[in-house]
mmCIF file of C-alpha atoms in Angstrom:
data_model
loop_
_atom_site.group_PDB
_atom_site.id
_atom_site.type_symbol
_atom_site.label_atom_id
_atom_site.label_comp_id
_atom_site.label_asym_id
_atom_site.label_seq_id
_atom_site.Cartn_x
_atom_site.Cartn_y
_atom_site.Cartn_z
ATOM 1 C CA MET A 1 -26.598 -44.763 23.834
ATOM 2 C CA LYS A 2 -27.199 -42.952 20.391
ATOM 3 C CA LYS A 3 -30.467 -42.549 19.113
ATOM 4 C CA ILE A 4 -31.246 -41.875 15.570
ATOM 5 C CA VAL A 5 -34.180 -40.035 14.351
ATOM 6 C CA SER A 6 -35.128 -39.702 10.809
ATOM 7 C CA LEU A 7 -36.150 -37.081 8.320
ATOM 8 C CA LEU A 8 -39.942 -37.911 8.867
ATOM 9 C CA SER A 9 -40.087 -38.782 12.362
ATOM 10 C CA LEU A 10 -38.590 -34.771 13.122
ATOM 11 C CA ILE A 11 -41.094 -32.909 10.617
ATOM 12 C CA LEU A 12 -44.147 -35.568 12.457
ATOM 13 C CA LEU A 13 -42.579 -33.217 15.987
ATOM 14 C CA GLY A 14 -43.820 -30.603 14.718
ATOM 15 C CA THR A 15 -43.536 -27.471 16.908
ATOM 16 C CA THR A 16 -42.473 -30.588 20.335
ATOM 17 C CA THR A 17 -39.341 -30.573 22.626
ATOM 18 C CA TYR A 18 -37.069 -33.327 21.603
ATOM 19 C CA TYR A 19 -33.932 -33.512 22.677
ATOM 20 C CA ALA A 20 -31.504 -36.083 21.435
ATOM 21 C CA GLN A 21 -27.711 -36.961 21.905
ATOM 22 C CA VAL A 22 -27.216 -37.141 18.644
ATOM 23 C CA VAL A 23 -29.415 -36.733 15.258
ATOM 24 C CA GLY A 24 -28.065 -39.061 11.888
ATOM 25 C CA ILE A 25 -29.925 -38.138 8.511
ATOM 26 C CA ASN A 26 -29.958 -40.944 5.742
ATOM 27 C CA THR A 27 -26.959 -42.507 8.436
ATOM 28 C CA PRO A 28 -27.353 -45.257 11.136
ATOM 29 C CA ASP A 29 -24.743 -44.083 12.831
ATOM 30 C CA PRO A 30 -24.002 -40.574 13.483
ATOM 31 C CA GLY A 31 -20.668 -39.517 15.017
ATOM 32 C CA SER A 32 -21.674 -35.179 15.294
ATOM 33 C CA THR A 33 -24.567 -33.735 17.101
ATOM 34 C CA LEU A 34 -26.336 -33.511 13.366
ATOM 35 C CA GLN A 35 -24.813 -35.901 10.718
ATOM 36 C CA VAL A 36 -26.255 -35.010 7.307
ATOM 37 C CA ASN A 37 -25.588 -37.899 4.796
ATOM 38 C CA GLY A 38 -26.896 -36.164 2.000
ATOM 39 C CA SER A 39 -27.443 -32.471 0.798
ATOM 40 C CA LEU A 40 -28.027 -29.626 2.725
ATOM 41 C CA ALA A 41 -30.198 -26.429 1.595
ATOM 42 C CA ALA A 42 -30.075 -23.108 3.015
ATOM 43 C CA GLN A 43 -31.552 -19.570 2.800
ATOM 44 C CA TYR A 44 -30.534 -17.997 -0.498
ATOM 45 C CA ARG A 45 -31.921 -14.579 -0.745
ATOM 46 C CA ALA A 46 -30.793 -11.969 -4.425
ATOM 47 C CA ILE A 47 -30.801 -8.379 -2.908
ATOM 48 C CA SER A 48 -31.164 -5.004 -5.692
ATOM 49 C CA ALA A 49 -31.800 -2.635 -3.010
ATOM 50 C CA THR A 50 -28.433 -0.681 -1.456
ATOM 51 C CA THR A 51 -29.738 -0.828 1.943
ATOM 52 C CA TYR A 52 -30.288 -3.997 3.644
ATOM 53 C CA ALA A 53 -30.630 -5.044 7.093
ATOM 54 C CA MET A 54 -29.611 -8.671 7.438
ATOM 55 C CA ASN A 55 -31.823 -10.855 10.276
ATOM 56 C CA GLU A 56 -32.202 -14.154 11.602
ATOM 57 C CA THR A 57 -33.379 -15.617 7.829
ATOM 58 C CA ASP A 58 -30.575 -14.991 5.897
ATOM 59 C CA PHE A 59 -28.267 -17.032 5.707
ATOM 60 C CA HIS A 60 -26.080 -16.583 1.323
ATOM 61 C CA VAL A 61 -27.377 -13.163 1.068
ATOM 62 C CA SER A 62 -26.222 -12.102 -3.222
ATOM 63 C CA TYR A 63 -25.580 -8.527 -3.847
ATOM 64 C CA THR A 64 -27.578 -7.453 -7.280
ATOM 65 C CA GLY A 65 -28.344 -4.084 -7.910
ATOM 66 C CA THR A 66 -26.968 -0.918 -9.209
ATOM 67 C CA GLY A 67 -25.010 0.996 -7.055
ATOM 68 C CA ASN A 68 -23.486 0.720 -4.444
ATOM 69 C CA ALA A 69 -24.745 -1.024 -1.230
ATOM 70 C CA THR A 70 -24.976 -0.930 2.624
ATOM 71 C CA PHE A 71 -25.664 -3.689 4.683
ATOM 72 C CA THR A 72 -25.837 -4.266 8.674
ATOM 73 C CA LEU A 73 -25.325 -6.897 10.714
ATOM 74 C CA PRO A 74 -28.037 -7.598 13.577
ATOM 75 C CA ALA A 75 -27.112 -6.226 16.685
ATOM 76 C CA ALA A 76 -25.489 -8.870 19.737
ATOM 77 C CA ILE A 77 -28.274 -10.550 21.862
ATOM 78 C CA ASN A 78 -26.967 -10.790 25.479
ATOM 79 C CA GLY A 79 -28.911 -13.826 27.536
ATOM 80 C CA THR A 80 -31.847 -15.154 25.627
ATOM 81 C CA GLY A 81 -31.823 -14.967 21.695
ATOM 82 C CA ASN A 82 -28.442 -15.156 21.587
ATOM 83 C CA PHE A 83 -26.923 -16.373 18.372
ATOM 84 C CA LYS A 84 -23.579 -17.334 18.439
ATOM 85 C CA GLY A 85 -23.225 -19.281 15.699
ATOM 86 C CA ARG A 86 -25.093 -17.835 13.046
ATOM 87 C CA LEU A 87 -23.548 -17.936 9.694
ATOM 88 C CA TYR A 88 -23.801 -14.960 6.965
ATOM 89 C CA THR A 89 -22.232 -15.601 3.644
ATOM 90 C CA ILE A 90 -22.248 -12.373 1.796
ATOM 91 C CA LYS A 91 -21.839 -12.273 -1.982
ATOM 92 C CA ASN A 92 -21.373 -8.950 -4.806
ATOM 93 C CA ASN A 93 -22.022 -9.810 -8.136
ATOM 94 C CA THR A 94 -21.732 -6.355 -9.017
ATOM 95 C CA ALA A 95 -19.062 -3.915 -10.108
ATOM 96 C CA TYR A 96 -19.955 -1.523 -7.354
ATOM 97 C CA THR A 97 -19.094 -1.739 -3.601
ATOM 98 C CA VAL A 98 -21.223 -3.835 -0.776
ATOM 99 C CA VAL A 99 -20.053 -2.252 2.277
ATOM 100 C CA ILE A 100 -20.847 -4.111 5.361
ATOM 101 C CA ASN A 101 -21.853 -2.315 9.399
ATOM 102 C CA PRO A 102 -22.047 -4.147 12.188
ATOM 103 C CA ALA A 103 -24.720 -2.809 15.105
ATOM 104 C CA ALA A 104 -23.340 -0.066 16.976
ATOM 105 C CA SER A 105 -20.321 -0.039 18.514
ATOM 106 C CA GLU A 106 -19.413 -3.829 17.547
ATOM 107 C CA THR A 107 -17.089 -4.943 15.107
ATOM 108 C CA ILE A 108 -16.181 -7.368 12.462
ATOM 109 C CA GLY A 109 -12.731 -9.216 13.038
ATOM 110 C CA ASN A 110 -12.304 -5.858 14.648
ATOM 111 C CA ASN A 111 -12.595 -4.146 11.652
ATOM 112 C CA THR A 112 -15.563 -0.950 11.953
ATOM 113 C CA ALA A 113 -16.736 -2.149 8.670
ATOM 114 C CA VAL A 114 -15.553 -4.573 5.773
ATOM 115 C CA ALA A 115 -16.171 -3.358 2.145
ATOM 116 C CA LEU A 116 -16.178 -6.284 -0.498
ATOM 117 C CA GLY A 117 -15.308 -4.908 -4.556
ATOM 118 C CA ALA A 118 -16.466 -6.444 -7.222
ATOM 119 C CA ASN A 119 -17.241 -10.362 -7.181
ATOM 120 C CA GLN A 120 -15.989 -10.855 -3.927
ATOM 121 C CA SER A 121 -17.785 -12.482 -0.589
ATOM 122 C CA LEU A 122 -17.443 -12.361 2.683
ATOM 123 C CA GLN A 123 -18.116 -15.595 5.349
ATOM 124 C CA ILE A 124 -18.438 -14.703 8.813
ATOM 125 C CA ILE A 125 -19.803 -16.821 12.074
ATOM 126 C CA ASN A 126 -21.499 -14.584 15.027
ATOM 127 C CA THR A 127 -18.683 -15.369 18.125
ATOM 128 C CA GLY A 128 -22.054 -14.943 20.421
ATOM 129 C CA LEU A 129 -20.065 -11.376 22.443
ATOM 130 C CA THR A 130 -22.016 -8.492 22.686
ATOM 131 C CA GLY A 131 -20.433 -4.672 22.709
ATOM 132 C CA ALA A 132 -17.096 -3.414 21.612
ATOM 133 C CA ALA A 133 -15.856 -6.804 21.428
ATOM 134 C CA ALA A 134 -15.705 -8.801 17.592
ATOM 135 C CA THR A 135 -18.832 -10.192 17.775
ATOM 136 C CA TRP A 136 -18.528 -11.433 13.920
ATOM 137 C CA GLU A 137 -15.557 -13.335 13.162
ATOM 138 C CA ILE A 138 -14.427 -13.798 9.794
ATOM 139 C CA ILE A 139 -14.148 -17.604 7.813
ATOM 140 C CA ASP A 140 -13.187 -16.083 4.528
ATOM 141 C CA ASN A 141 -12.762 -13.398 3.433
ATOM 142 C CA PRO A 142 -10.579 -12.359 -0.292
ATOM 143 C CA THR A 143 -11.358 -9.131 -0.383
ATOM 144 C CA VAL A 144 -9.863 -5.871 -0.287
ATOM 145 C CA ASN A 145 -9.906 -2.793 2.108
ATOM 146 C CA PHE A 146 -10.365 1.039 1.327
ATOM 147 C CA GLY A 147 -6.510 1.715 0.828
ATOM 148 C CA ASP A 148 -5.334 -1.308 -0.525
ATOM 149 C CA VAL A 149 -2.880 0.050 -3.007
ATOM 150 C CA LYS A 150 -1.828 -3.383 -5.668
ATOM 151 C CA MET A 151 0.081 -2.992 -9.138
ATOM 152 C CA SER A 152 -1.337 -3.831 -12.115
ATOM 153 C CA PHE A 153 -1.262 -3.458 -16.360
ATOM 154 C CA SER A 154 -4.435 -2.756 -16.636
ATOM 155 C CA LYS A 155 -4.259 1.314 -17.742
ATOM 156 C CA VAL A 156 -7.719 2.600 -16.351
ATOM 157 C CA ASP A 157 -9.823 2.709 -13.227
ATOM 158 C CA HIS A 158 -11.576 -0.927 -13.054
ATOM 159 C CA HIS A 159 -13.630 -2.335 -10.166
ATOM 160 C CA GLY A 160 -13.481 0.333 -7.250
ATOM 161 C CA TRP A 161 -9.684 0.510 -7.913
ATOM 162 C CA VAL A 162 -8.296 4.014 -8.732
ATOM 163 C CA LEU A 163 -4.749 5.012 -10.854
ATOM 164 C CA LEU A 164 -2.694 7.054 -8.913
ATOM 165 C CA ASP A 165 -2.211 9.721 -11.344
ATOM 166 C CA GLY A 166 -1.927 12.662 -9.297
ATOM 167 C CA ARG A 167 -5.329 13.674 -10.720
ATOM 168 C CA LEU A 168 -8.137 15.996 -8.541
ATOM 169 C CA LEU A 169 -9.712 14.339 -6.407
ATOM 170 C CA SER A 170 -13.631 16.480 -7.410
ATOM 171 C CA THR A 171 -13.182 14.082 -10.709
ATOM 172 C CA LEU A 172 -13.598 11.117 -8.349
ATOM 173 C CA THR A 173 -17.125 9.677 -6.983
ATOM 174 C CA SER A 174 -18.273 10.704 -3.826
ATOM 175 C CA THR A 175 -18.131 7.894 -2.023
ATOM 176 C CA GLN A 176 -14.218 8.057 -3.481
ATOM 177 C CA GLN A 177 -13.988 11.587 -2.894
ATOM 178 C CA ALA A 178 -14.732 10.505 1.034
ATOM 179 C CA GLN A 179 -12.233 7.641 1.352
ATOM 180 C CA ALA A 180 -9.404 9.870 -0.037
ATOM 181 C CA ALA A 181 -10.220 12.069 2.677
ATOM 182 C CA THR A 182 -9.669 9.570 5.786
ATOM 183 C CA LEU A 183 -6.332 8.707 3.454
ATOM 184 C CA GLY A 184 -5.563 12.013 4.686
ATOM 185 C CA PHE A 185 -5.989 13.155 0.130
ATOM 186 C CA THR A 186 -6.890 16.523 0.118
ATOM 187 C CA THR A 187 -6.759 18.019 -3.352
ATOM 188 C CA ASN A 188 -5.018 15.560 -5.265
ATOM 189 C CA LEU A 189 -4.115 12.132 -5.610
ATOM 190 C CA PRO A 190 -0.301 10.845 -5.103
ATOM 191 C CA ASP A 191 1.117 10.593 -8.372
ATOM 192 C CA ALA A 192 3.124 7.194 -8.858
ATOM 193 C CA THR A 193 4.296 7.559 -12.192
ATOM 194 C CA ASN A 194 8.019 6.891 -12.479
ATOM 195 C CA ARG A 195 7.974 6.047 -8.586
ATOM 196 C CA VAL A 196 8.634 3.111 -6.202
ATOM 197 C CA MET A 197 7.162 2.249 -3.270
ATOM 198 C CA ARG A 198 8.485 3.304 -0.032
ATOM 199 C CA ALA A 199 6.997 2.287 3.313
ATOM 200 C CA GLY A 200 6.197 5.532 5.141
ATOM 201 C CA GLN A 201 7.583 5.987 9.194
ATOM 202 C CA CYS A 202 5.406 9.105 9.721
ATOM 203 C CA THR A 203 2.158 10.322 10.284
ATOM 204 C CA ASN A 204 1.627 12.738 7.437
ATOM 205 C CA CYS A 205 4.021 11.640 4.217
ATOM 206 C CA LEU A 206 1.619 8.966 2.760
ATOM 207 C CA GLY A 207 1.362 9.278 -0.521
ATOM 208 C CA SER A 208 4.203 12.085 -0.354
ATOM 209 C CA VAL A 209 6.674 11.520 -3.086
ATOM 210 C CA ALA A 210 10.208 12.803 -2.488
ATOM 211 C CA GLY A 211 13.834 11.531 -4.478
ATOM 212 C CA SER A 212 15.335 11.205 -7.963
ATOM 213 C CA ASP A 213 16.531 8.696 -10.217
ATOM 214 C CA THR A 214 20.051 11.042 -10.655
ATOM 215 C CA VAL A 215 22.447 12.436 -8.480
ATOM 216 C CA THR A 216 25.252 15.056 -8.795
ATOM 217 C CA LEU A 217 27.989 14.442 -6.924
ATOM 218 C CA THR A 218 29.199 18.309 -5.010
ATOM 219 C CA ARG A 219 32.912 18.262 -3.661
ATOM 220 C CA ALA A 220 31.629 16.955 -0.407
ATOM 221 C CA ASN A 221 30.933 13.657 -1.517
ATOM 222 C CA LEU A 222 34.374 13.680 -3.468
ATOM 223 C CA PRO A 223 36.819 11.641 -0.510
ATOM 224 C CA ASP A 224 39.205 13.717 1.308
ATOM 225 C CA VAL A 225 42.938 13.527 -0.797
ATOM 226 C CA ASN A 226 45.194 15.496 -1.452
ATOM 227 C CA PHE A 227 46.758 16.517 -4.731
ATOM 228 C CA THR A 228 49.796 16.813 -6.005
ATOM 229 C CA GLY A 229 51.894 18.238 -8.981
ATOM 230 C CA SER A 230 55.068 19.994 -11.134
ATOM 231 C CA THR A 231 55.414 22.897 -12.586
ATOM 232 C CA GLY A 232 56.485 22.865 -16.337
ATOM 233 C CA PHE A 233 59.192 25.245 -17.868
ATOM 234 C CA ASP A 234 58.961 28.759 -19.505
ATOM 235 C CA GLY A 235 61.476 28.669 -21.963
ATOM 236 C CA ALA A 236 64.955 30.630 -21.974
ATOM 237 C CA HIS A 237 64.201 33.862 -20.952
ATOM 238 C CA ASN A 238 66.390 37.384 -19.893
ATOM 239 C CA HIS A 239 66.946 39.060 -16.900
ATOM 240 C CA SER A 240 67.131 43.148 -17.330
ATOM 241 C CA VAL A 241 70.493 44.833 -15.367
ATOM 242 C CA PRO A 242 69.973 48.020 -14.408
ATOM 243 C CA VAL A 243 72.555 49.701 -15.082
ATOM 244 C CA SER A 244 71.792 52.715 -12.494
ATOM 245 C CA GLN A 245 71.139 49.728 -10.048
ATOM 246 C CA VAL A 246 74.874 48.918 -9.686
ATOM 247 C CA GLY A 247 75.859 47.485 -5.995
ATOM 248 C CA ALA A 248 71.729 47.571 -4.757
ATOM 249 C CA GLY A 249 71.553 43.961 -5.421
ATOM 250 C CA LEU A 250 71.466 40.775 -4.259
ATOM 251 C CA GLY A 251 74.161 38.930 -6.318
ATOM 252 C CA SER A 252 76.449 39.443 -8.668
ATOM 253 C CA LEU A 253 76.995 38.792 -12.557
ATOM 254 C CA TYR A 254 79.983 38.838 -13.859
ATOM 255 C CA VAL A 255 81.381 38.508 -17.467
ATOM 256 C CA VAL A 256 82.550 35.318 -18.912
ATOM 257 C CA GLY A 257 85.757 35.399 -19.621
ATOM 258 C CA GLY A 258 86.302 38.513 -18.382
ATOM 259 C CA THR A 259 87.014 40.431 -14.878
ATOM 260 C CA GLY A 260 85.853 42.646 -12.507
ATOM 261 C CA GLN A 261 81.773 42.922 -11.566
ATOM 262 C CA ILE A 262 80.028 45.032 -13.706
ATOM 263 C CA SER A 263 76.374 44.621 -12.000
ATOM 264 C CA THR A 264 74.350 43.461 -9.801
ATOM 265 C CA VAL A 265 70.937 41.239 -10.820
ATOM 266 C CA ASN A 266 66.960 42.579 -8.823
ATOM 267 C CA GLY A 267 66.810 39.370 -6.830
ATOM 268 C CA GLY A 268 63.039 38.510 -6.825
ATOM 269 C CA GLY A 269 62.482 37.981 -3.607
ATOM 270 C CA ASN A 270 60.510 34.768 -1.751
ATOM 271 C CA HIS A 271 57.695 33.628 -4.442
ATOM 272 C CA SER A 272 55.151 30.898 -5.300
ATOM 273 C CA HIS A 273 53.903 29.391 -8.640
ATOM 274 C CA SER A 274 50.087 28.696 -9.216
ATOM 275 C CA VAL A 275 49.924 24.419 -9.969
ATOM 276 C CA THR A 276 46.607 23.434 -11.931
ATOM 277 C CA VAL A 277 45.590 19.505 -12.033
ATOM 278 C CA SER A 278 42.567 18.922 -13.945
ATOM 279 C CA SER A 279 39.884 15.857 -12.726
ATOM 280 C CA GLY A 280 39.015 15.253 -16.123
ATOM 281 C CA GLY A 281 35.234 15.099 -15.401
ATOM 282 C CA SER A 282 32.156 17.705 -16.427
ATOM 283 C CA GLY A 283 29.870 17.269 -13.759
ATOM 284 C CA THR A 284 27.489 15.117 -15.029
ATOM 285 C CA ALA A 285 24.613 13.250 -13.191
ATOM 286 C CA PHE A 286 24.238 9.998 -13.577
ATOM 287 C CA ASN A 287 21.338 7.513 -13.157
ATOM 288 C CA THR A 288 20.648 5.007 -9.696
ATOM 289 C CA SER A 289 17.878 3.229 -10.212
ATOM 290 C CA ASN A 290 17.977 -0.360 -10.063
ATOM 291 C CA PRO A 291 17.046 -2.173 -13.215
ATOM 292 C CA TYR A 292 13.172 -2.187 -12.965
ATOM 293 C CA MET A 293 9.392 -2.685 -15.117
ATOM 294 C CA PHE A 294 6.602 -0.653 -15.575
ATOM 295 C CA PHE A 295 3.175 -1.125 -14.354
ATOM 296 C CA ASN A 296 0.729 1.250 -12.491
ATOM 297 C CA ALA A 297 0.032 2.008 -9.517
ATOM 298 C CA PHE A 298 -3.695 1.680 -8.192
ATOM 299 C CA VAL A 299 -5.049 2.597 -4.286
ATOM 300 C CA TYR A 300 -8.430 0.727 -3.063
ATOM 301 C CA LEU A 301 -11.682 3.618 -2.623
ATOM 302 C CA GLY A 302 -14.840 1.817 -3.816
ATOM 303 C CA SER A 303 -17.570 2.408 -7.126
#
């Protein structure tokens, strides 16, 4: 049999423990353990401090500070006091970055930390697990992580997004420099100007630049073919006949209309002729770019 408990009776009970199969408020026939036929209010807390330890009295926490902040979740409890199912909503209402850290070795959806950029929020629920397990599960997280990259028509840094323009890391904020170091950037940011993105398969190549928009072919790039040609005529010409070489030549010279051998002509022997076949080219490089549209590339490093 279902038991109907009015809101007034719950208040009158005070601290007395009351066991019921189901509880309905403003409904005579509740279908859940607790069914509220009306509005429901929970704790709303605005925090301006840059560090805050969340506790059992929190439900929705809104950050309104003037700098980067760090929120820490309560440590999971094994046994009595375990708060499995506890819900938290955290909203960053500033242009700064809020980092959410779990306690000790615990994780948030298998992440050691979650960063909330400007005007972003996080909703999590406790799993009841302890230790290095995922003690918090992410319900809704329309947010970004450090190192995320996006394309944008924006021209300047904004809300923790930093333009990939090759600038010195020393020009960034301390938070951004620290995050850049974790991504493997040492002296400068990568410069994405006139570059397309390509997924890397190597350990230390992230942010490196390679490739070219143009190509110049070399002989090794040409197909293996044979070219043929013929020599041209050299025009009319004479051969000299040294008189002292009479009888020593390879051929005989005769006077047309006369009789008798006069002299011999020296033979040239075996010889070759050079043939030049022009390619008609000039060695000019050609463009290999696909049709493109210009965007700016940004990496998320926080504020």
